[in-house]
Short mmCIF file of N, CA and C in Angstrom, two decimals:
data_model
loop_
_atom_site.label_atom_id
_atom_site.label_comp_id
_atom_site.label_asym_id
_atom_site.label_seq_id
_atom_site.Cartn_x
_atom_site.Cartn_y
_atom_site.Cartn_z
N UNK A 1 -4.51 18.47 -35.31
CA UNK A 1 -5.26 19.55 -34.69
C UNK A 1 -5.57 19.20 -33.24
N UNK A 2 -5.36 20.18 -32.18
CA UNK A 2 -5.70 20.17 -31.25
C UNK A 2 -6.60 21.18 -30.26
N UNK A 3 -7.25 21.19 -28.98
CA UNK A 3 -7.27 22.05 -28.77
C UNK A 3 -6.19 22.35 -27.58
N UNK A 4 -5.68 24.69 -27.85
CA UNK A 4 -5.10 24.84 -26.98
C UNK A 4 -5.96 25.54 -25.88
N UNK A 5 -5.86 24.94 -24.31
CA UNK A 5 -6.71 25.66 -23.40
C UNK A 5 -6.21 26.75 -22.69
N UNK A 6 -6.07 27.66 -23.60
CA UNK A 6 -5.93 29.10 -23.20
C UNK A 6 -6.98 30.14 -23.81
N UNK A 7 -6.86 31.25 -23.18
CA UNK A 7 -8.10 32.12 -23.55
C UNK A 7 -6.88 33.33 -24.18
N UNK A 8 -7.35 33.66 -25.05
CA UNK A 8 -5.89 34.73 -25.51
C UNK A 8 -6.28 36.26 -25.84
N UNK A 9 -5.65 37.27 -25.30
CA UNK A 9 -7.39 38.62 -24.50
C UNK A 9 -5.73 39.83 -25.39
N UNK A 10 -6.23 40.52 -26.30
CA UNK A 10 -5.69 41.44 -26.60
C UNK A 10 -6.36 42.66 -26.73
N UNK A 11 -5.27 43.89 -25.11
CA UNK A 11 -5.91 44.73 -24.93
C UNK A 11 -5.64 45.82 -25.47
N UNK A 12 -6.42 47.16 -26.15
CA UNK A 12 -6.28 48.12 -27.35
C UNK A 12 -6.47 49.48 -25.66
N UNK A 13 -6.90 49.25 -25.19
CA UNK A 13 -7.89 49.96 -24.04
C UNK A 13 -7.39 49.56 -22.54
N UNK A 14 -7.68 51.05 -21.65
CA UNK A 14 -7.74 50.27 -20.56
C UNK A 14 -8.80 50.33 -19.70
N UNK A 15 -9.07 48.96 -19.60
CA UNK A 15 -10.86 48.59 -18.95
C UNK A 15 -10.79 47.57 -18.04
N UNK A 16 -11.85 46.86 -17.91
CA UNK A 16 -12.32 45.43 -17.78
C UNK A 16 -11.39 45.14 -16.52
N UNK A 17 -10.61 44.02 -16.52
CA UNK A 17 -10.23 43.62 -15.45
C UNK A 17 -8.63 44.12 -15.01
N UNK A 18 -8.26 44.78 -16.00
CA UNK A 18 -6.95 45.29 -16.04
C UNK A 18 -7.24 46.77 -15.51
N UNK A 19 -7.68 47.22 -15.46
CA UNK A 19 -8.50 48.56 -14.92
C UNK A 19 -8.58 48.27 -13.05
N UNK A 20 -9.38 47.11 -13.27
CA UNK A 20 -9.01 46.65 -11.55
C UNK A 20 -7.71 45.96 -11.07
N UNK A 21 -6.79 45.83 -12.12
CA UNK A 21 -5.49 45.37 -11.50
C UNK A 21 -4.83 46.50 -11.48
N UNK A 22 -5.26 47.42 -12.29
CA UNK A 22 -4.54 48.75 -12.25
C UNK A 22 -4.76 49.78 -10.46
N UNK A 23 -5.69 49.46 -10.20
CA UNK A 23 -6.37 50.36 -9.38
C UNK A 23 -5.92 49.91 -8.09
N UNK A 24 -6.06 48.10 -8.25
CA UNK A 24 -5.73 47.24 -7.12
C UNK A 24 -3.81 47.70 -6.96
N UNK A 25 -3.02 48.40 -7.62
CA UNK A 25 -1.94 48.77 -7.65
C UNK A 25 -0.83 46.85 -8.26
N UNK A 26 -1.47 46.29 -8.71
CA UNK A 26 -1.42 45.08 -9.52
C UNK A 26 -0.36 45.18 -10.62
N UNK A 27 -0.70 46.02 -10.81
CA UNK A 27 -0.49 47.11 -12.72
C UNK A 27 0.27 47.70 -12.93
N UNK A 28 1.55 48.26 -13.05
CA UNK A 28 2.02 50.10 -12.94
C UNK A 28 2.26 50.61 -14.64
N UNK A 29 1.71 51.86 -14.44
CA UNK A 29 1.65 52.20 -15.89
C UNK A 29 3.49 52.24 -17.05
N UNK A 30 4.13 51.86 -16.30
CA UNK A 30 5.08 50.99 -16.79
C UNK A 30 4.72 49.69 -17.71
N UNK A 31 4.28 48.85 -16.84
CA UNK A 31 3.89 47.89 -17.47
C UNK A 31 3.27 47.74 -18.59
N UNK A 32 2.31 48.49 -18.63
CA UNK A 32 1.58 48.68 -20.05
C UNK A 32 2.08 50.12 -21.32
N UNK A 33 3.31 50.12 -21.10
CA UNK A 33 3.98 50.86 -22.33
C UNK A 33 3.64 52.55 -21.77
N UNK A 34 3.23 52.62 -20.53
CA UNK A 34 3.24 54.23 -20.30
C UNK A 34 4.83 54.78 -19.76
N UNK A 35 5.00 56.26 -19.62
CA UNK A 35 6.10 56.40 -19.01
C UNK A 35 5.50 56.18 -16.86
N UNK A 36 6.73 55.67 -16.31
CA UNK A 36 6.66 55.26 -15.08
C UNK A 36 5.85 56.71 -14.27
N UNK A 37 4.96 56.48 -13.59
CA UNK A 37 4.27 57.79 -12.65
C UNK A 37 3.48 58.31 -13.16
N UNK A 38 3.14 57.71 -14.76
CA UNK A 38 1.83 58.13 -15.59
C UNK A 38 0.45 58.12 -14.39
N UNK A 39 -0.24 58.89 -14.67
CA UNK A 39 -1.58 58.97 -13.86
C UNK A 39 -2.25 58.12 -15.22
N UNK A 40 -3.06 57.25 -14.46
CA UNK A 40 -3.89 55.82 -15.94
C UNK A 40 -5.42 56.22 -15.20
N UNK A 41 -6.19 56.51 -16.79
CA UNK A 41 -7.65 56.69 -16.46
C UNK A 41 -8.53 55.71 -17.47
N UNK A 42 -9.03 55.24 -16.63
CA UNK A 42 -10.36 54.36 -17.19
C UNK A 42 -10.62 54.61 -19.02
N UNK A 43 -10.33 53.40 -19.34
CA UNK A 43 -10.19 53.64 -20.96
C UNK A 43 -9.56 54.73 -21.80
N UNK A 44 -8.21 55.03 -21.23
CA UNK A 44 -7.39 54.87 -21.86
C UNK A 44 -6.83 54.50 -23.32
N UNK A 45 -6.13 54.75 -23.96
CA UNK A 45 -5.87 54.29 -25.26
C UNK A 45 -4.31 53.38 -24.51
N UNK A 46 -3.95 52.42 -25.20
CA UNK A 46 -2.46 51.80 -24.26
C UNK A 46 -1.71 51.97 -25.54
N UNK A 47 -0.30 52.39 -25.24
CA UNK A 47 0.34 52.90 -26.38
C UNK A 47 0.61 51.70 -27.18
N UNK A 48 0.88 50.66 -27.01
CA UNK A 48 0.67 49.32 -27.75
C UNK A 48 -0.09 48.32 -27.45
N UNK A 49 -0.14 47.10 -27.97
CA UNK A 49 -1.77 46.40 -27.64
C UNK A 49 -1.14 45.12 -26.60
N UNK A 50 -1.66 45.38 -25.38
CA UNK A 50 -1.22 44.32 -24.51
C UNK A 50 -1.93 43.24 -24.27
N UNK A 51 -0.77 41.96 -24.71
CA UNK A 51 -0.97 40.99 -25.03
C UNK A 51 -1.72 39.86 -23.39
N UNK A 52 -2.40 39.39 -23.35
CA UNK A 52 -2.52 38.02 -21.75
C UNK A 52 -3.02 37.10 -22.79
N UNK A 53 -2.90 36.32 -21.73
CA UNK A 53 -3.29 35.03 -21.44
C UNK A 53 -3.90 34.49 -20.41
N UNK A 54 -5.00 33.64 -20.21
CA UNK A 54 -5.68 33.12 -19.18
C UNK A 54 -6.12 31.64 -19.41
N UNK A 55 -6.21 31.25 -18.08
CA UNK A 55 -7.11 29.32 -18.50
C UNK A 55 -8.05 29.77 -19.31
N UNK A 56 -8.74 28.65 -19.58
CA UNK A 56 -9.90 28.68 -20.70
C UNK A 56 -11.05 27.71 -19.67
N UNK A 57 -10.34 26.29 -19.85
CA UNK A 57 -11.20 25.47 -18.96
C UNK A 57 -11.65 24.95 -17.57
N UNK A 58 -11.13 26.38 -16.56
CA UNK A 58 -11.68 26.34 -15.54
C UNK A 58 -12.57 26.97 -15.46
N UNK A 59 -12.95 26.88 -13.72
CA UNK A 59 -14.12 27.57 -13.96
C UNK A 59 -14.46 29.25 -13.72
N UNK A 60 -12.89 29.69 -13.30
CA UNK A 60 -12.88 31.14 -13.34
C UNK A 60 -11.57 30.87 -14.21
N UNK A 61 -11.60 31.86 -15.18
CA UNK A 61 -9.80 32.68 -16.00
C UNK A 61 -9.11 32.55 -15.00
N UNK A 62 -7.98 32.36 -15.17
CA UNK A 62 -7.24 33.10 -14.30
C UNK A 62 -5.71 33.19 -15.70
N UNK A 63 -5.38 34.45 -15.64
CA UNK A 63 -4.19 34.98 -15.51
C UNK A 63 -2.98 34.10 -15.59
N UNK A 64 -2.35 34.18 -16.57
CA UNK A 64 -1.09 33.08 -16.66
C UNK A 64 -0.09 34.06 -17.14
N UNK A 65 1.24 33.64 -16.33
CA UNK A 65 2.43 34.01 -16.70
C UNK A 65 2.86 33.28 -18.15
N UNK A 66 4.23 33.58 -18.93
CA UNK A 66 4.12 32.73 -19.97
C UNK A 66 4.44 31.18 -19.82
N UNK A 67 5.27 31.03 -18.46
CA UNK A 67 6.17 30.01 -18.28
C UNK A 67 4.26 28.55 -17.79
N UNK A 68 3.77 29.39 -17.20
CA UNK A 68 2.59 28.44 -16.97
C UNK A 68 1.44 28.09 -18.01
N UNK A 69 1.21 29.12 -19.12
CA UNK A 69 1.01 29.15 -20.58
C UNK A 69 1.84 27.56 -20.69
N UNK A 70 3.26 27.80 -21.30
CA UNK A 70 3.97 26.91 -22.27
C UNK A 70 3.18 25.53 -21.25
N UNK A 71 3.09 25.66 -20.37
CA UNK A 71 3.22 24.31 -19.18
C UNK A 71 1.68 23.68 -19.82
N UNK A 72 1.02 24.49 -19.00
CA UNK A 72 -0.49 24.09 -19.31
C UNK A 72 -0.96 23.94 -20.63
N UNK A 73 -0.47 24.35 -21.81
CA UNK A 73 -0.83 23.94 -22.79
C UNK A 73 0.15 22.97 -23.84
N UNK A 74 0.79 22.57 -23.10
CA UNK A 74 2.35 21.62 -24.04
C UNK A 74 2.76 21.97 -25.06
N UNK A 75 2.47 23.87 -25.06
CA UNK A 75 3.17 24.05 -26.57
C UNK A 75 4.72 25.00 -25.74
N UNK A 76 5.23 24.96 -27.19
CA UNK A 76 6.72 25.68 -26.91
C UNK A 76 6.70 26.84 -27.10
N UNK A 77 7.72 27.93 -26.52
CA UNK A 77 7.25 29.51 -26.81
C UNK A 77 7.47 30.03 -28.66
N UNK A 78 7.72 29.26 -29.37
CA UNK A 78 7.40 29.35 -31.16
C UNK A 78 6.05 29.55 -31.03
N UNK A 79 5.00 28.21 -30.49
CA UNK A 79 4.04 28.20 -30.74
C UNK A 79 2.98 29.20 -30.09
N UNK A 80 3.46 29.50 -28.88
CA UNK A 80 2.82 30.74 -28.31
C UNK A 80 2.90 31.71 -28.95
N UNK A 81 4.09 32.35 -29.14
CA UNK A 81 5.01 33.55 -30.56
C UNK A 81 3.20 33.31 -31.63
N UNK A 82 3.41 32.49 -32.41
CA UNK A 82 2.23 32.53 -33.48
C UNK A 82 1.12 32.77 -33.47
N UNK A 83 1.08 32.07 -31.35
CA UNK A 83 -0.55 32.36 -31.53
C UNK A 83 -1.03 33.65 -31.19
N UNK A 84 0.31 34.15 -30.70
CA UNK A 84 0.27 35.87 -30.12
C UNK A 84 0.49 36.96 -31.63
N UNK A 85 0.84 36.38 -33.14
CA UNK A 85 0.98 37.03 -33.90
C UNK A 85 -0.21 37.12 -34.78
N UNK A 86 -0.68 36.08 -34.62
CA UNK A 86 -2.36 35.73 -35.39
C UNK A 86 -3.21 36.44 -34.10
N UNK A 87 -2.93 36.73 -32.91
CA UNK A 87 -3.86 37.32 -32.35
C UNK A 87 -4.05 38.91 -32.64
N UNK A 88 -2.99 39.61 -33.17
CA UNK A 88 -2.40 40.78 -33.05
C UNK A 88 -2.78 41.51 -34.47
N UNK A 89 -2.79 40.08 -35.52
CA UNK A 89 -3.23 40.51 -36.68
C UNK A 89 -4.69 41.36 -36.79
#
């Protein structure tokens, strides 16, 4: 047993800080399973549940691609896969 230092954020909605990446033009409603040129409003339903990842043990989140995921936490993308399927459950 170990611990992994990731924070693992599955979104149903669109809010919170993805709402300001959306706005910040960060985002495009592409990305989150809309059709491209969708107009996206503040909580939202997202047509499927979008998956992140962020540090855990700094001192702000930040946002990880997967390739810095596998890095920062020494697991392999199997083990990410699982922890993204137990998150989803």
């Amino acid at each position: 047993d170990y611990l992994v230092p990731l924070e693992v954020i599955v979104r149903y909605y669109l809010a919170g800080s993805m709402w300001d990446r959306v706005r910040a033009g960060k985002v495009a409603p592409a990305d989150l399973g809309f059709p491209a040129g969708r107009t996206l409003e503040y909580g939202m339903r997202l047509p499927e549940p979008h998956f992140e990842v962020t540090t855990k043990l700094e001192p702000v989140d930040r946002l990880l691609t997967t390739a810095e995921a596998l890095d920062l936490a020494a697991i392999d993308r199997a083990d990410l896969d699982r922890i993204r399927e137990s998150a989803l459950r």
